[in-house]
GROMACS .gro file of C-alpha atoms in nm:
model
  259
    1MET     CA    1  17.960  32.622  -2.316
    2GLU     CA    2  18.180  32.876  -2.305
    3PRO     CA    3  18.165  33.205  -2.511
    4ALA     CA    4  18.282  33.145  -2.851
    5PHE     CA    5  18.501  33.484  -2.859
    6LYS     CA    6  18.662  33.700  -2.597
    7ILE     CA    7  18.747  34.099  -2.682
    8PRO     CA    8  18.716  34.434  -2.488
    9GLU     CA    9  18.402  34.576  -2.676
   10HIS     CA   10  18.550  34.913  -2.671
   11ASP     CA   11  18.866  34.826  -2.839
   12LEU     CA   12  18.597  34.797  -3.158
   13ASP     CA   13  18.476  35.029  -3.375
   14PRO     CA   14  18.173  34.847  -3.622
   15LEU     CA   15  18.130  35.125  -3.785
   16GLU     CA   16  18.473  35.137  -3.871
   17GLY     CA   17  18.551  34.933  -4.172
   18LEU     CA   18  18.385  34.619  -4.211
   19ALA     CA   19  18.129  34.438  -4.013
   20CYS     CA   20  17.827  34.247  -4.061
   21ALA     CA   21  17.530  34.150  -3.840
   22LEU     CA   22  17.380  33.829  -3.823
   23ASP     CA   23  17.115  33.605  -3.676
   24THR     CA   24  17.048  33.247  -3.595
   25GLU     CA   25  16.694  33.015  -3.628
   26THR     CA   26  16.757  32.673  -3.420
   27THR     CA   27  16.547  32.371  -3.317
   28GLY     CA   28  16.632  32.415  -2.985
   29LEU     CA   29  16.844  32.537  -2.712
   30ASN     CA   30  17.135  32.355  -2.677
   31PRO     CA   31  17.475  32.352  -2.877
   32LYS     CA   32  17.532  32.008  -2.836
   33ILE     CA   33  17.248  31.829  -3.011
   34ASP     CA   34  17.050  32.093  -3.137
   35ARG     CA   35  17.099  32.226  -3.508
   36ILE     CA   36  17.076  32.583  -3.719
   37ILE     CA   37  16.790  32.584  -3.967
   38SER     CA   38  16.846  32.985  -4.031
   39PHE     CA   39  17.069  33.208  -4.076
   40GLY     CA   40  17.055  33.572  -4.139
   41TYR     CA   41  17.358  33.832  -4.270
   42VAL     CA   42  17.383  34.208  -4.309
   43GLU     CA   43  17.658  34.366  -4.402
   44ILE     CA   44  17.773  34.689  -4.249
   45VAL     CA   45  18.090  34.904  -4.476
   46ASP     CA   46  18.150  35.226  -4.241
   47GLY     CA   47  17.820  35.238  -4.127
   48ARG     CA   48  17.589  35.199  -4.392
   49ILE     CA   49  17.406  34.829  -4.455
   50GLY     CA   50  17.514  34.650  -4.747
   51LYS     CA   51  17.428  34.307  -4.853
   52THR     CA   52  17.202  34.075  -4.679
   53VAL     CA   53  17.196  33.657  -4.721
   54GLU     CA   54  16.938  33.446  -4.551
   55TRP     CA   55  16.966  33.012  -4.583
   56PHE     CA   56  16.760  32.772  -4.470
   57PHE     CA   57  16.896  32.434  -4.358
   58ASN     CA   58  16.751  32.094  -4.287
   59PRO     CA   59  16.834  31.960  -3.920
   60GLY     CA   60  16.808  31.568  -4.042
   61SER     CA   61  16.702  31.378  -3.722
   62THR     CA   62  16.716  31.655  -3.495
   63PRO     CA   63  16.384  31.726  -3.415
   64ILE     CA   64  16.224  32.068  -3.342
   65HIS     CA   65  16.110  32.149  -3.050
   66PRO     CA   66  15.812  32.280  -2.961
   67ASP     CA   67  15.930  32.630  -2.736
   68ALA     CA   68  16.174  32.691  -3.041
   69LEU     CA   69  15.906  32.660  -3.297
   70ARG     CA   70  15.666  32.884  -3.087
   71VAL     CA   71  15.962  33.110  -3.184
   72HIS     CA   72  16.041  33.094  -3.583
   73GLY     CA   73  15.750  32.913  -3.670
   74LEU     CA   74  15.980  32.688  -3.906
   75THR     CA   75  15.807  32.319  -3.924
   76THR     CA   76  15.995  32.067  -4.042
   77GLU     CA   77  15.788  32.024  -4.344
   78PHE     CA   78  15.953  32.355  -4.478
   79LEU     CA   79  16.292  32.232  -4.446
   80SER     CA   80  16.210  31.892  -4.564
   81ASP     CA   81  16.372  32.025  -4.924
   82LYS     CA   82  16.657  32.241  -4.786
   83PRO     CA   83  17.020  32.145  -4.835
   84PRO     CA   84  17.181  32.044  -4.501
   85ILE     CA   85  17.410  32.279  -4.341
   86LYS     CA   86  17.792  32.125  -4.385
   87ALA     CA   87  17.793  32.239  -4.744
   88TYR     CA   88  17.749  32.620  -4.648
   89LEU     CA   89  17.963  32.664  -4.365
   90PRO     CA   90  18.215  32.751  -4.571
   91LYS     CA   91  18.049  32.984  -4.767
   92ILE     CA   92  17.934  33.169  -4.371
   93ILE     CA   93  18.284  33.183  -4.284
   94GLU     CA   94  18.370  33.344  -4.587
   95LEU     CA   95  18.129  33.585  -4.512
   96VAL     CA   96  18.280  33.692  -4.205
   97VAL     CA   97  18.616  33.635  -4.255
   98GLU     CA   98  18.776  33.953  -4.063
   99MET     CA   99  18.500  34.125  -3.991
  100ILE     CA  100  18.364  34.275  -3.666
  101VAL     CA  101  18.023  34.007  -3.625
  102CYS     CA  102  17.794  34.179  -3.412
  103GLY     CA  103  17.428  34.073  -3.267
  104HIS     CA  104  17.208  34.075  -3.009
  105ASN     CA  105  17.305  33.818  -2.755
  106LEU     CA  106  17.529  33.730  -2.944
  107LYS     CA  107  17.665  33.420  -2.729
  108PHE     CA  108  17.402  33.204  -2.862
  109ASP     CA  109  17.438  33.240  -3.251
  110LEU     CA  110  17.824  33.214  -3.195
  111ASP     CA  111  17.813  32.889  -2.963
  112MET     CA  112  17.576  32.752  -3.202
  113LEU     CA  113  17.798  32.834  -3.476
  114ASP     CA  114  18.118  32.690  -3.369
  115ALA     CA  115  17.911  32.384  -3.286
  116GLU     CA  116  17.817  32.313  -3.631
  117LEU     CA  117  18.158  32.401  -3.753
  118ALA     CA  118  18.338  32.141  -3.494
  119ARG     CA  119  18.091  31.887  -3.610
  120HIS     CA  120  18.196  31.927  -3.911
  121GLY     CA  121  18.595  31.974  -3.900
  122PHE     CA  122  18.613  32.347  -3.916
  123GLY     CA  123  18.796  32.572  -3.628
  124PRO     CA  124  18.603  32.800  -3.396
  125ILE     CA  125  18.457  33.120  -3.555
  126ALA     CA  126  18.717  33.319  -3.348
  127GLN     CA  127  18.976  33.221  -3.618
  128TYR     CA  128  18.838  33.401  -3.886
  129ILE     CA  129  18.659  33.692  -3.780
  130ALA     CA  130  18.786  34.051  -3.631
  131GLY     CA  131  18.642  34.056  -3.288
  132VAL     CA  132  18.259  34.073  -3.165
  133HIS     CA  133  17.980  34.321  -3.080
  134ASP     CA  134  17.696  34.237  -2.876
  135THR     CA  135  17.421  34.534  -2.901
  136MET     CA  136  17.174  34.340  -2.609
  137LYS     CA  137  17.546  34.435  -2.398
  138GLU     CA  138  17.552  34.780  -2.545
  139ALA     CA  139  17.166  34.838  -2.466
  140ARG     CA  140  17.240  34.750  -2.105
  141LYS     CA  141  17.545  34.952  -2.127
  142ARG     CA  142  17.297  35.241  -2.217
  143TRP     CA  143  17.026  35.210  -2.062
  144PRO     CA  144  17.090  35.008  -1.734
  145GLY     CA  145  16.744  34.900  -1.558
  146LYS     CA  146  16.606  34.918  -1.896
  147PRO     CA  147  16.441  34.582  -2.105
  148ALA     CA  148  16.742  34.510  -2.308
  149SER     CA  149  16.565  34.239  -2.565
  150LEU     CA  150  16.562  34.347  -2.949
  151ASP     CA  151  16.174  34.382  -2.962
  152ALA     CA  152  16.271  34.660  -2.670
  153VAL     CA  153  16.579  34.820  -2.747
  154CYS     CA  154  16.426  34.877  -3.116
  155ALA     CA  155  16.090  35.041  -2.994
  156ARG     CA  156  16.361  35.278  -2.777
  157LEU     CA  157  16.481  35.389  -3.084
  158GLU     CA  158  16.185  35.470  -3.303
  159ILE     CA  159  16.282  35.131  -3.499
  160PRO     CA  160  15.954  34.982  -3.651
  161THR     CA  161  15.884  34.613  -3.592
  162ALA     CA  162  15.578  34.561  -3.677
  163HIS     CA  163  15.676  34.311  -3.977
  164ARG     CA  164  15.813  34.113  -3.737
  165VAL     CA  165  15.534  33.852  -3.673
  166LYS     CA  166  15.806  33.614  -3.554
  167HIS     CA  167  16.148  33.563  -3.478
  168GLY     CA  168  16.291  33.510  -3.848
  169ALA     CA  169  16.699  33.500  -3.911
  170LEU     CA  170  16.699  33.812  -4.156
  171VAL     CA  171  16.476  34.017  -4.001
  172ASP     CA  172  16.658  34.029  -3.659
  173ALA     CA  173  16.984  34.029  -3.830
  174VAL     CA  174  16.827  34.356  -3.967
  175LEU     CA  175  16.704  34.473  -3.659
  176CYS     CA  176  16.991  34.437  -3.463
  177ALA     CA  177  17.184  34.626  -3.785
  178GLU     CA  178  16.896  34.924  -3.782
  179ALA     CA  179  16.956  34.974  -3.365
  180LEU     CA  180  17.422  34.900  -3.383
  181LEU     CA  181  17.335  35.218  -3.592
  182ALA     CA  182  17.066  35.422  -3.380
  183MET     CA  183  17.269  35.310  -3.124
  184ARG     CA  184  17.575  35.483  -3.237
  185ARG     CA  185  17.459  35.758  -3.498
  186GLY     CA  186  17.496  36.042  -3.211
  187GLN     CA  187  17.842  35.945  -3.157
  188ARG     CA  188  18.010  35.889  -3.452
  189SER     CA  189  17.867  36.210  -3.573
  190LEU     CA  190  18.025  36.347  -3.264
  191LEU     CA  191  18.392  36.231  -3.357
  192ASP     CA  192  18.348  36.349  -3.704
  193LEU     CA  193  18.287  36.653  -3.582
  194GLN     CA  194  18.569  36.627  -3.438
  195THR     CA  195  18.788  36.482  -3.660
  196ALA     CA  196  18.668  36.678  -3.945
  197PRO     CA  197  18.617  37.038  -3.892
  198GLU     CA  198  18.646  37.149  -4.278
  199ALA     CA  199  18.361  36.932  -4.368
  200THR     CA  200  18.136  37.093  -4.121
  201GLN     CA  201  18.216  37.433  -4.257
  202ALA     CA  202  18.191  37.304  -4.611
  203ALA     CA  203  17.853  37.149  -4.498
  204GLY     CA  204  17.728  37.453  -4.370
  205PRO     CA  205  17.507  37.563  -4.003
  206GLY     CA  206  17.265  37.300  -3.967
  207HIS     CA  207  17.390  37.098  -4.249
  208ALA     CA  208  17.558  36.731  -4.126
  209PRO     CA  209  17.838  36.682  -4.340
  210ALA     CA  210  17.849  36.460  -4.632
  211GLY     CA  211  17.893  36.109  -4.588
  212MET     CA  212  17.793  36.142  -4.173
  213ALA     CA  213  17.504  35.997  -4.004
  214PRO     CA  214  17.272  36.238  -3.862
  215ILE     CA  215  17.254  36.280  -3.488
  216LEU     CA  216  16.955  36.128  -3.379
  217VAL     CA  217  16.697  36.332  -3.203
  218HIS     CA  218  16.419  36.222  -2.963
  219MET     CA  219  16.189  36.484  -2.894
  220ALA     CA  220  15.960  36.551  -2.584
  221ASP     CA  221  15.672  36.386  -2.527
  222ALA     CA  222  15.329  36.545  -2.446
  223GLY     CA  223  15.405  36.445  -2.061
  224GLU     CA  224  15.727  36.558  -2.072
  225GLN     CA  225  15.630  36.878  -2.226
  226ALA     CA  226  15.368  36.953  -1.968
  227ALA     CA  227  15.616  36.938  -1.716
  228HIS     CA  228  15.891  37.181  -1.854
  229GLU     CA  229  15.583  37.413  -1.877
  230GLN     CA  230  15.506  37.335  -1.517
  231TYR     CA  231  15.838  37.396  -1.410
  232LEU     CA  232  15.856  37.745  -1.593
  233ALA     CA  233  15.534  37.814  -1.450
  234ASP     CA  234  15.661  37.767  -1.099
  235LEU     CA  235  15.965  37.924  -1.164
  236ALA     CA  236  15.815  38.247  -1.255
  237ALA     CA  237  15.564  38.176  -0.935
  238SER     CA  238  15.833  38.215  -0.761
  239GLY     CA  239  16.004  38.528  -0.884
  240THR     CA  240  16.331  38.385  -1.022
  241GLU     CA  241  16.470  38.514  -1.348
  242PRO     CA  242  16.546  38.232  -1.536
  243LEU     CA  243  16.950  38.174  -1.665
  244TRP     CA  244  16.856  38.127  -2.040
  245PRO     CA  245  16.735  38.399  -2.242
  246ASP     CA  246  16.340  38.344  -2.387
  247PRO     CA  247  16.363  38.221  -2.738
  248THR     CA  248  16.023  38.384  -2.828
  249ASP     CA  249  16.136  38.785  -2.712
  250PRO     CA  250  16.303  38.986  -2.946
  251GLU     CA  251  16.515  39.161  -2.676
  252GLU     CA  252  16.625  38.813  -2.564
  253GLN     CA  253  16.768  38.579  -2.837
  254ASP     CA  254  17.132  38.824  -2.848
  255ALA     CA  255  17.132  38.835  -2.530
  256PRO     CA  256  17.481  38.623  -2.397
  257ARG     CA  257  17.448  38.240  -2.325
  258PRO     CA  258  17.505  38.161  -1.923
  259HIS     CA  259  17.840  37.871  -1.946
   0.00000   0.00000   0.00000
C-alpha cells in the first residue's frame, strides 16, 4: 500500500499550532486483512503536551497474529468486550482534523487507519489532516547510521522507558511526543531567541524566556571528559598554548576570546 500522505516535512513545524502524536496496535502487519485493536493519541498545542486518549477495539473474527501478540500482549479475551472500531472512526477523525499528525514509523499507522476508514465508507486520512511528521525519519536525519527505533531514540534523548514492558498505543504515542519535543527543543529555543529578543532580555542572562522550552543539554560522560583532559595534557606537553583562556585562572577570565 502506498503511503497515506506525502508532504515535504521541512514545510511543517509540529511545535507550531495544533499537532498530535498517535500510535496503533493491530492484529498483524497487513492493512488489507488485519485490524486496529488499540488507538493512542496525544495532543500537542504550541509545543506542549495536552490531553491523551486510548481506545481498545474488538477485531471480530480477525485473529491476532502470534508475533503481534508478543509485541503488545493484547489478547482476544481482553478485547472480547470492547466495541468495534466503526463507531469510533468519526471520533478519530475529530481528534486529528486539521492537525499535523506525528508518529514513529507513521506510515504503518496511517496505512492501517486508511484501511479501516475505507472499509467503513470514509475517505483517507489525508482529507482531514494538515500534514504528517515522522519522528523516525527525523531521528535518521539527525543521527545518520544510528538505530532509529523508538526505544533507541528515547535512550539517546534520555527519555525514561522502564514502564514500557510491551508496546502500547498510548505509551508509544506519549514517548513519540516526548521524543519530538526533545529533538526540537533546542532548535525551537534558538528560533525564539532570534525572533523575541525583548523576551530574552526580560528573562535575564542564564534564564529562558517564559513559555520557551529549555535547550536540551547533554553533559560529557566520564570517557569524553577523560579524553578531553588527555588532549589538554598532550597540548601542554607539546608547548602549545591553547587559544581559549583557563576558566580557573582569575587573570585569564576577562581575556578576549578568539572568534
